RNA sequence: GCCGGGAUGGCGGAAUGGUAUACGCUCAAGUCUCAAAAACUUGUGGUCGCAAGGCCGUGAGGGUUCGACUCCCUCUCCCGGCACCA
């Protein structure tokens, strides 16, 4: 019999799966339960499929195959999240068109995935950079605009001077650009902003409906960062006495009143000063409003100016470094603590952030370390008084100087990017129109307005440009294409200009799981019927790095589409279960990186060992969600296993009609255990069990029927698709093993007449004995008492108690 | 600091209240061979012992239980996420 030759086998079968019906999810299959298995679609980079992709996708593939074998109608799609900076940067360097680059790299990825035997349904392939796809990404944006959830705003943004791109808060890590690592600066640019904060509570609540693993839920909850507390109003003492109530006098309330947010209103009596963020509007107001000149003493005025300049020049990295000594400046004016009427000074410091709460805090040095540090530095008083927590809110509300309030860590989503390789934002600026009601009206000379591109004109196709480089003014290269920018207003037909910003990377991946349900639909993003059939995603496998942002954004968009009635109202969340896969480290135990030279390339491994060995090894390394280092020796161990099972089947195929009892027991035990483990994503122990069974059968020279060999082959099939197809074929099975049902175990083989139980004395294991399956306590006690070597323990004292757990153990308590 | 997850042989790991270390790697001995490799067989937690066997042993300490890797409390360390977020 020939030995295991993976090259031959993989070559023989690989083509048979092109267009193979068994891997396709059938819309509306009535006889079967649907199962939507999703794994993140990759960003196709020039360096090809990474072994990390291979690992995650193999896990998802194994599960999808298992579900198919369990009789489900499985949709397991794949696509390309292909907009993004690396491609753009490569285009800038090489002068190649990003479209062509994307075509090349996706072809390469697809070929690599085919080699690794992934059972994707290629009929459903999507590509976020194709106009027929991003038409709907743009359409969703228009809907956000129409519902008042998108608007353009002058916003200080994080600016990466190297990539020349504005970044969302979440794209800045430790004050550095997520992509290139350069330190970011603050710049004020007019940006599209999406009001995800309107959905903060929904996004929090919705988690209760899901079956996400704990750490994923925690990541979402943390990011949303809901905090309950109170907003408290402090009156400002003016030079001419106290202003009593907002709105009661000629002056605007903002002049007199400072509002702070606190999660500890009970510490209000201990508030000994107020601190404003340098960007707080009150600061500007006090400094620039001529009416208020004189409020702030001259010296303080100079100090404030100097401090504001100092802060402005400070990088994001410095500002968020909490080990840095606190800095600040006294404004020279005072506020009044509404609880005890004490006058407390108002300071400005950059440890208070404008983006959170109200941008102003009441400082309670007795209860807060940061306030304490500030108080110590500037010799401010400390007061540890507080009032009982349960009384304070009602007291505050009763007296009218504050109210219960909730604040969130989650910020609105900056949606503009000044780059070429992204979805154009489908908006047009018209000087002559203004919004009115649900629509627009022609009213020249007024403010002008942003008008969405009508659905019939979508998609706004990304035009070809000569240079992909962002402009130095911070505008996208699209701004240089005059004939594209200049257009007509959809409302008045007059001259108008297109938006030149493009969308962030996340936009295309927000809703791709919906498109898979109906990838070729030209009328809508997906038909109701198809979404109704396939949604929600049953299992979503992805990386930890997407547990906050991608997950949150896509849940938000789904909830928004739900409100629009675009997605069917079956399940309020897009994903039922979210699972995060582990990380593969290089052989040296470090993260794989080109500079460390420890990168494992899946193609190379597959060339040497075969796709089956590679896949099986990756699933055997450890738990699917853990971090593991690559180990070539263990890989060889898995190759030995595949060779053994190959030998077991080829040597016994067609030889026996009936399997001996002992072997049947082993095989049925395997089927039971493997099924349980597979359903819980415990892939490593499935393989361990397969190894155990294979070794035992080979060692005993068992007589195993072809039918039973087939059962073993089927258990291995999700892991090693090629070799199992070959073995299945050899056993006389019809193509394909991957269209077979997962074997079922028979209870009768799991029962044995004689079982081994442990004998414990005072809880300590002393001996194992063989007893009849259903032996009574008396019988077991009898047996034990006859064992000579146990006498010394049993006679050491009186037997106080005997605990007999049938089938497991008997414990004698001797004292 | 907050949140989440961990800590088991020389190594990756298994065991969710009942025989700790399954499975794989490593290492050793043996079979085969002129020899080596591969393959196969056996062994491989520590310690005492010629042996039979004993004692110890799942990060540390305590607790619950007839019995704890597993449940509870306290602590240490490691990994991941978030963070001058009031």
Short mmCIF file of C-alpha atoms in Angstrom, two decimals, chain A residues 269-617:
data_model
loop_
_atom_site.label_atom_id
_atom_site.label_comp_id
_atom_site.label_asym_id
_atom_site.label_seq_id
_atom_site.Cartn_x
_atom_site.Cartn_y
_atom_site.Cartn_z
CA UNK A 269 -19.39 69.53 50.37
CA UNK A 270 -15.71 68.66 49.87
CA UNK A 271 -15.45 70.52 46.55
CA UNK A 272 -12.82 73.15 47.25
CA UNK A 273 -12.18 74.47 43.74
CA UNK A 274 -13.38 74.14 40.16
CA UNK A 275 -11.26 73.24 37.17
CA UNK A 276 -12.03 74.05 33.54
CA UNK A 277 -10.55 72.39 30.50
CA UNK A 278 -8.46 74.88 28.52
CA UNK A 279 -10.89 74.46 25.60
CA UNK A 280 -13.93 75.17 27.77
CA UNK A 281 -16.10 77.85 26.09
CA UNK A 282 -16.24 79.78 29.35
CA UNK A 283 -12.50 80.42 29.09
CA UNK A 284 -12.83 81.96 25.66
CA UNK A 285 -15.90 83.82 26.75
CA UNK A 286 -14.25 85.38 29.78
CA UNK A 287 -11.13 86.29 27.84
CA UNK A 288 -12.71 87.68 24.70
CA UNK A 289 -16.09 89.16 25.58
CA UNK A 290 -15.53 92.88 25.91
CA UNK A 291 -18.47 93.18 28.25
CA UNK A 292 -16.65 90.99 30.71
CA UNK A 293 -13.31 92.77 30.65
CA UNK A 294 -12.57 93.60 34.21
CA UNK A 295 -13.88 90.35 35.62
CA UNK A 296 -10.48 88.84 35.48
CA UNK A 297 -7.64 90.80 37.06
CA UNK A 298 -4.92 91.91 34.69
CA UNK A 299 -2.18 89.69 36.05
CA UNK A 300 -4.39 86.60 35.91
CA UNK A 301 -5.30 87.53 32.35
CA UNK A 302 -1.64 87.38 31.31
CA UNK A 303 -1.09 84.13 33.18
CA UNK A 304 -4.08 82.54 31.47
CA UNK A 305 -2.88 83.63 28.02
CA UNK A 306 0.53 82.17 28.69
CA UNK A 307 -0.95 78.91 29.96
CA UNK A 308 -3.29 78.50 27.00
CA UNK A 309 -0.35 78.97 24.63
CA UNK A 310 1.67 76.43 26.55
CA UNK A 311 -1.09 73.85 26.38
CA UNK A 312 -1.67 74.42 22.69
CA UNK A 313 1.91 73.48 21.89
CA UNK A 314 1.71 70.35 23.94
CA UNK A 315 1.43 67.08 22.05
CA UNK A 316 -1.32 64.61 22.68
CA UNK A 317 1.23 62.24 24.13
CA UNK A 318 2.31 64.75 26.77
CA UNK A 319 -1.22 65.71 27.64
CA UNK A 320 -2.32 62.18 28.37
CA UNK A 321 0.75 61.16 30.31
CA UNK A 322 -0.64 60.77 33.80
CA UNK A 323 2.78 60.57 35.41
CA UNK A 324 3.49 64.16 34.40
CA UNK A 325 3.13 66.79 37.11
CA UNK A 326 -0.11 68.68 36.83
CA UNK A 327 -0.10 72.22 35.54
CA UNK A 328 -2.70 74.91 35.72
CA UNK A 329 -3.52 78.52 36.19
CA UNK A 330 -5.82 80.44 38.51
CA UNK A 331 -8.41 82.57 36.72
CA UNK A 332 -8.64 85.10 39.52
CA UNK A 333 -12.35 84.55 39.89
CA UNK A 334 -14.52 82.46 42.18
CA UNK A 335 -17.56 80.24 42.09
CA UNK A 336 -19.95 79.41 44.90
CA UNK A 337 -20.47 75.89 46.21
CA UNK A 338 -24.28 75.71 46.13
CA UNK A 339 -24.43 73.43 49.12
CA UNK A 340 -22.59 75.54 51.66
CA UNK A 341 -22.17 78.87 49.87
CA UNK A 342 -18.42 78.74 50.24
CA UNK A 343 -16.49 80.71 47.65
CA UNK A 344 -14.10 78.46 45.79
CA UNK A 345 -11.49 79.45 43.19
CA UNK A 346 -11.82 78.57 39.50
CA UNK A 347 -8.72 77.13 37.85
CA UNK A 348 -7.84 76.04 34.35
CA UNK A 349 -5.89 72.83 33.78
CA UNK A 350 -5.37 70.41 30.94
CA UNK A 351 -5.95 67.42 33.19
CA UNK A 352 -9.59 68.19 32.61
CA UNK A 353 -10.75 67.06 29.20
CA UNK A 354 -13.24 69.00 27.14
CA UNK A 355 -14.59 65.86 25.51
CA UNK A 356 -15.90 64.21 28.64
CA UNK A 357 -18.74 65.33 30.91
CA UNK A 358 -19.12 69.09 30.69
CA UNK A 359 -15.43 69.90 30.35
CA UNK A 360 -15.45 71.30 33.86
CA UNK A 361 -15.09 69.55 37.20
CA UNK A 362 -15.65 70.25 40.82
CA UNK A 363 -12.38 69.22 42.43
CA UNK A 364 -12.63 67.17 45.60
CA UNK A 365 -9.05 66.60 46.70
CA UNK A 366 -10.15 64.56 49.70
CA UNK A 367 -11.67 61.90 47.43
CA UNK A 368 -9.78 62.08 44.17
CA UNK A 369 -6.09 61.47 43.62
CA UNK A 370 -5.79 63.78 40.66
CA UNK A 371 -7.53 66.61 42.44
CA UNK A 372 -5.32 65.91 45.45
CA UNK A 373 -2.16 66.17 43.36
CA UNK A 374 -3.37 69.44 41.91
CA UNK A 375 -4.36 70.81 45.31
CA UNK A 376 -0.98 69.87 46.77
CA UNK A 377 0.89 71.59 43.99
CA UNK A 378 -1.05 74.84 44.22
CA UNK A 379 -1.74 74.83 47.98
CA UNK A 380 -5.49 74.52 47.64
CA UNK A 381 -7.64 73.51 50.60
CA UNK A 382 -8.75 69.96 51.27
CA UNK A 383 -12.08 69.14 52.87
CA UNK A 384 -13.21 65.60 53.51
CA UNK A 385 -16.88 66.30 54.26
CA UNK A 386 -19.56 64.43 52.38
CA UNK A 387 -23.29 63.77 52.59
CA UNK A 388 -24.96 60.34 52.45
CA UNK A 389 -25.09 59.11 48.90
CA UNK A 390 -28.80 58.24 48.87
CA UNK A 391 -29.90 61.72 49.90
CA UNK A 392 -27.74 63.92 47.78
CA UNK A 393 -29.44 63.65 44.38
CA UNK A 394 -32.88 64.46 45.73
CA UNK A 395 -31.41 67.29 47.76
CA UNK A 396 -29.68 68.72 44.72
CA UNK A 397 -32.77 68.40 42.55
CA UNK A 398 -35.01 69.84 45.22
CA UNK A 399 -32.86 72.89 45.61
CA UNK A 400 -32.62 73.23 41.86
CA UNK A 401 -28.89 73.54 41.49
CA UNK A 402 -28.37 70.31 39.65
CA UNK A 403 -29.84 67.12 38.34
CA UNK A 404 -29.18 63.46 37.87
CA UNK A 405 -27.06 62.92 34.75
CA UNK A 406 -25.43 60.23 32.73
CA UNK A 407 -22.28 60.57 30.74
CA UNK A 408 -20.43 58.29 28.35
CA UNK A 409 -16.89 57.62 27.38
CA UNK A 410 -18.09 56.93 23.84
CA UNK A 411 -17.60 59.90 21.52
CA UNK A 412 -19.17 60.73 18.23
CA UNK A 413 -17.58 59.10 15.27
CA UNK A 414 -15.41 61.25 13.02
CA UNK A 415 -16.27 59.90 9.63
CA UNK A 416 -14.10 61.95 7.26
CA UNK A 417 -10.77 60.88 5.85
CA UNK A 418 -8.72 63.05 3.54
CA UNK A 419 -7.60 60.18 1.38
CA UNK A 420 -8.08 58.73 -2.05
CA UNK A 421 -8.59 55.01 -1.49
CA UNK A 422 -11.96 54.99 0.27
CA UNK A 423 -15.64 55.42 -0.45
CA UNK A 424 -16.42 59.00 -1.58
CA UNK A 425 -18.85 60.60 0.85
CA UNK A 426 -21.92 61.15 -1.32
CA UNK A 427 -22.65 64.77 -0.46
CA UNK A 428 -22.83 67.95 -2.51
CA UNK A 429 -22.40 71.51 -1.27
CA UNK A 430 -24.81 74.00 -2.76
CA UNK A 431 -24.47 77.73 -2.02
CA UNK A 432 -28.01 78.47 -3.03
CA UNK A 433 -30.03 75.95 -1.09
CA UNK A 434 -30.97 75.67 2.56
CA UNK A 435 -32.57 72.84 4.51
CA UNK A 436 -36.27 73.10 5.08
CA UNK A 437 -38.41 70.48 6.74
CA UNK A 438 -37.40 67.12 5.35
CA UNK A 439 -36.00 68.63 2.18
CA UNK A 440 -34.26 71.68 0.82
CA UNK A 441 -35.29 75.00 -0.58
CA UNK A 442 -33.61 77.40 -2.94
CA UNK A 443 -32.65 80.48 -1.01
CA UNK A 444 -29.57 82.17 -2.38
CA UNK A 445 -27.56 84.40 -0.17
CA UNK A 446 -28.24 82.34 2.87
CA UNK A 447 -25.90 79.83 4.50
CA UNK A 448 -25.85 77.23 1.76
CA UNK A 449 -26.29 73.56 2.46
CA UNK A 450 -25.00 70.03 2.18
CA UNK A 451 -27.29 67.99 0.00
CA UNK A 452 -27.09 64.21 -0.29
CA UNK A 453 -26.63 62.58 -3.67
CA UNK A 454 -30.03 61.08 -4.60
CA UNK A 455 -30.28 57.31 -4.58
CA UNK A 456 -30.63 57.14 -8.35
CA UNK A 457 -27.23 58.80 -8.75
CA UNK A 458 -25.47 56.38 -6.43
CA UNK A 459 -22.84 55.17 -6.37
CA UNK A 460 -20.64 58.20 -6.53
CA UNK A 461 -17.84 56.39 -8.27
CA UNK A 462 -14.32 57.01 -7.09
CA UNK A 463 -12.70 58.80 -10.05
CA UNK A 464 -9.29 57.98 -11.47
CA UNK A 465 -6.58 60.39 -10.41
CA UNK A 466 -2.99 60.86 -11.46
CA UNK A 467 -1.53 61.27 -7.99
CA UNK A 468 -2.78 59.43 -4.95
CA UNK A 469 -0.86 61.62 -2.54
CA UNK A 470 -2.93 63.61 -0.04
CA UNK A 471 -2.58 67.35 -0.49
CA UNK A 472 -0.66 69.45 1.99
CA UNK A 473 -3.74 71.47 2.81
CA UNK A 474 -5.12 68.28 4.27
CA UNK A 475 -7.62 67.78 1.51
CA UNK A 476 -8.07 64.50 -0.29
CA UNK A 477 -6.47 64.21 -3.76
CA UNK A 478 -10.02 64.20 -5.11
CA UNK A 479 -10.03 67.96 -4.49
CA UNK A 480 -7.64 68.35 -7.43
CA UNK A 481 -10.05 66.85 -9.96
CA UNK A 482 -11.94 69.91 -11.00
CA UNK A 483 -14.33 68.19 -13.40
CA UNK A 484 -15.33 65.74 -10.69
CA UNK A 485 -15.67 68.24 -7.87
CA UNK A 486 -17.74 70.64 -9.90
CA UNK A 487 -21.20 69.29 -10.33
CA UNK A 488 -24.79 70.38 -10.21
CA UNK A 489 -27.01 70.64 -7.19
CA UNK A 490 -29.55 67.81 -6.98
CA UNK A 491 -32.02 70.28 -5.52
CA UNK A 492 -31.76 73.46 -7.62
CA UNK A 493 -29.71 72.25 -10.57
CA UNK A 494 -27.25 75.09 -10.10
CA UNK A 495 -23.51 74.90 -9.76
CA UNK A 496 -22.38 72.93 -6.73
CA UNK A 497 -19.36 71.09 -5.37
CA UNK A 498 -18.82 67.54 -4.30
CA UNK A 499 -17.49 66.50 -0.93
CA UNK A 500 -13.93 65.31 -1.42
CA UNK A 501 -13.54 63.47 1.88
CA UNK A 502 -13.73 59.71 1.81
CA UNK A 503 -15.04 57.34 4.45
CA UNK A 504 -13.02 55.61 7.15
CA UNK A 505 -11.94 52.03 6.82
CA UNK A 506 -14.73 50.86 9.07
CA UNK A 507 -17.51 51.96 6.75
CA UNK A 508 -17.30 49.03 4.38
CA UNK A 509 -17.10 46.43 7.12
CA UNK A 510 -20.10 47.79 9.03
CA UNK A 511 -22.66 45.92 7.05
CA UNK A 512 -20.87 43.31 4.91
CA UNK A 513 -22.54 40.46 6.77
CA UNK A 514 -25.85 41.71 5.37
CA UNK A 515 -24.57 41.83 1.80
CA UNK A 516 -23.47 38.19 1.98
CA UNK A 517 -27.14 37.28 2.32
CA UNK A 518 -27.84 38.72 -1.10
CA UNK A 519 -24.57 39.80 -2.70
CA UNK A 520 -25.81 40.58 -6.20
CA UNK A 521 -28.89 42.60 -5.39
CA UNK A 522 -29.03 45.79 -7.48
CA UNK A 523 -32.17 47.22 -5.92
CA UNK A 524 -31.24 47.27 -2.26
CA UNK A 525 -28.44 46.32 0.04
CA UNK A 526 -30.05 42.93 0.53
CA UNK A 527 -33.58 41.67 0.19
CA UNK A 528 -35.77 41.40 3.25
CA UNK A 529 -36.57 37.76 2.52
CA UNK A 530 -32.96 36.69 2.31
CA UNK A 531 -31.94 38.60 5.40
CA UNK A 532 -34.93 37.18 7.17
CA UNK A 533 -33.72 33.71 6.29
CA UNK A 534 -30.03 34.11 7.13
CA UNK A 535 -29.79 36.69 9.87
CA UNK A 536 -28.58 36.88 12.52
CA UNK A 537 -25.04 35.63 12.20
CA UNK A 538 -24.93 32.52 14.37
CA UNK A 539 -21.22 32.55 15.11
CA UNK A 540 -18.79 35.35 14.34
CA UNK A 541 -15.12 34.50 14.69
CA UNK A 542 -12.69 37.37 14.82
CA UNK A 543 -9.68 38.89 16.48
CA UNK A 544 -9.50 40.74 19.77
CA UNK A 545 -8.38 43.84 17.90
CA UNK A 546 -11.88 44.17 16.50
CA UNK A 547 -13.79 43.52 19.71
CA UNK A 548 -14.30 47.21 20.40
CA UNK A 549 -14.49 49.32 17.27
CA UNK A 550 -15.54 47.12 14.39
CA UNK A 551 -18.00 45.32 16.58
CA UNK A 552 -19.44 48.51 18.01
CA UNK A 553 -19.69 50.31 14.68
CA UNK A 554 -21.30 47.38 12.94
CA UNK A 555 -23.76 46.86 15.80
CA UNK A 556 -24.60 50.56 15.61
CA UNK A 557 -25.20 50.48 11.86
CA UNK A 558 -27.32 47.37 12.26
CA UNK A 559 -29.44 49.03 14.95
CA UNK A 560 -29.78 52.09 12.76
CA UNK A 561 -30.90 49.97 9.80
CA UNK A 562 -33.29 48.20 12.14
CA UNK A 563 -34.88 51.53 13.02
CA UNK A 564 -35.17 52.32 9.33
CA UNK A 565 -36.88 49.00 8.74
CA UNK A 566 -34.17 47.95 6.32
CA UNK A 567 -33.24 44.85 8.26
CA UNK A 568 -36.04 42.49 9.27
CA UNK A 569 -37.10 42.66 12.87
CA UNK A 570 -36.12 39.17 13.89
CA UNK A 571 -33.23 39.66 16.24
CA UNK A 572 -32.14 43.07 17.53
CA UNK A 573 -28.45 42.34 17.17
CA UNK A 574 -26.43 41.32 14.12
CA UNK A 575 -24.37 38.63 15.81
CA UNK A 576 -25.66 35.98 18.15
CA UNK A 577 -22.29 34.70 19.28
CA UNK A 578 -18.96 36.41 19.02
CA UNK A 579 -15.86 34.36 19.57
CA UNK A 580 -12.33 35.61 19.53
CA UNK A 581 -9.59 33.48 18.12
CA UNK A 582 -6.11 33.30 19.57
CA UNK A 583 -2.84 34.62 18.31
CA UNK A 584 0.02 32.65 16.81
CA UNK A 585 3.47 33.77 17.85
CA UNK A 586 6.68 33.01 16.02
CA UNK A 587 8.90 30.05 17.00
CA UNK A 588 10.83 32.42 19.30
CA UNK A 589 7.70 33.24 21.28
CA UNK A 590 7.49 36.79 19.91
CA UNK A 591 4.86 38.37 17.75
CA UNK A 592 5.59 37.57 14.14
CA UNK A 593 7.17 40.44 12.28
CA UNK A 594 9.32 40.81 9.23
CA UNK A 595 11.99 42.67 11.20
CA UNK A 596 12.30 39.81 13.70
CA UNK A 597 12.48 37.29 10.88
CA UNK A 598 10.11 34.96 12.69
CA UNK A 599 7.23 35.00 10.24
CA UNK A 600 5.64 31.69 9.35
CA UNK A 601 4.19 31.71 5.85
CA UNK A 602 1.31 29.26 5.49
CA UNK A 603 2.08 28.54 1.82
CA UNK A 604 5.59 27.45 2.65
CA UNK A 605 4.39 25.14 5.43
CA UNK A 606 1.72 23.72 3.15
CA UNK A 607 4.34 23.06 0.48
CA UNK A 608 6.44 21.06 2.93
CA UNK A 609 3.84 19.27 5.01
CA UNK A 610 0.60 19.62 3.12
CA UNK A 611 -2.47 21.69 3.88
CA UNK A 612 -4.03 18.93 5.97
CA UNK A 613 -1.08 18.68 8.34
CA UNK A 614 -0.86 22.47 8.61
CA UNK A 615 -4.57 22.82 9.39
CA UNK A 616 -4.62 19.94 11.84
CA UNK A 617 -1.50 21.20 13.57
#
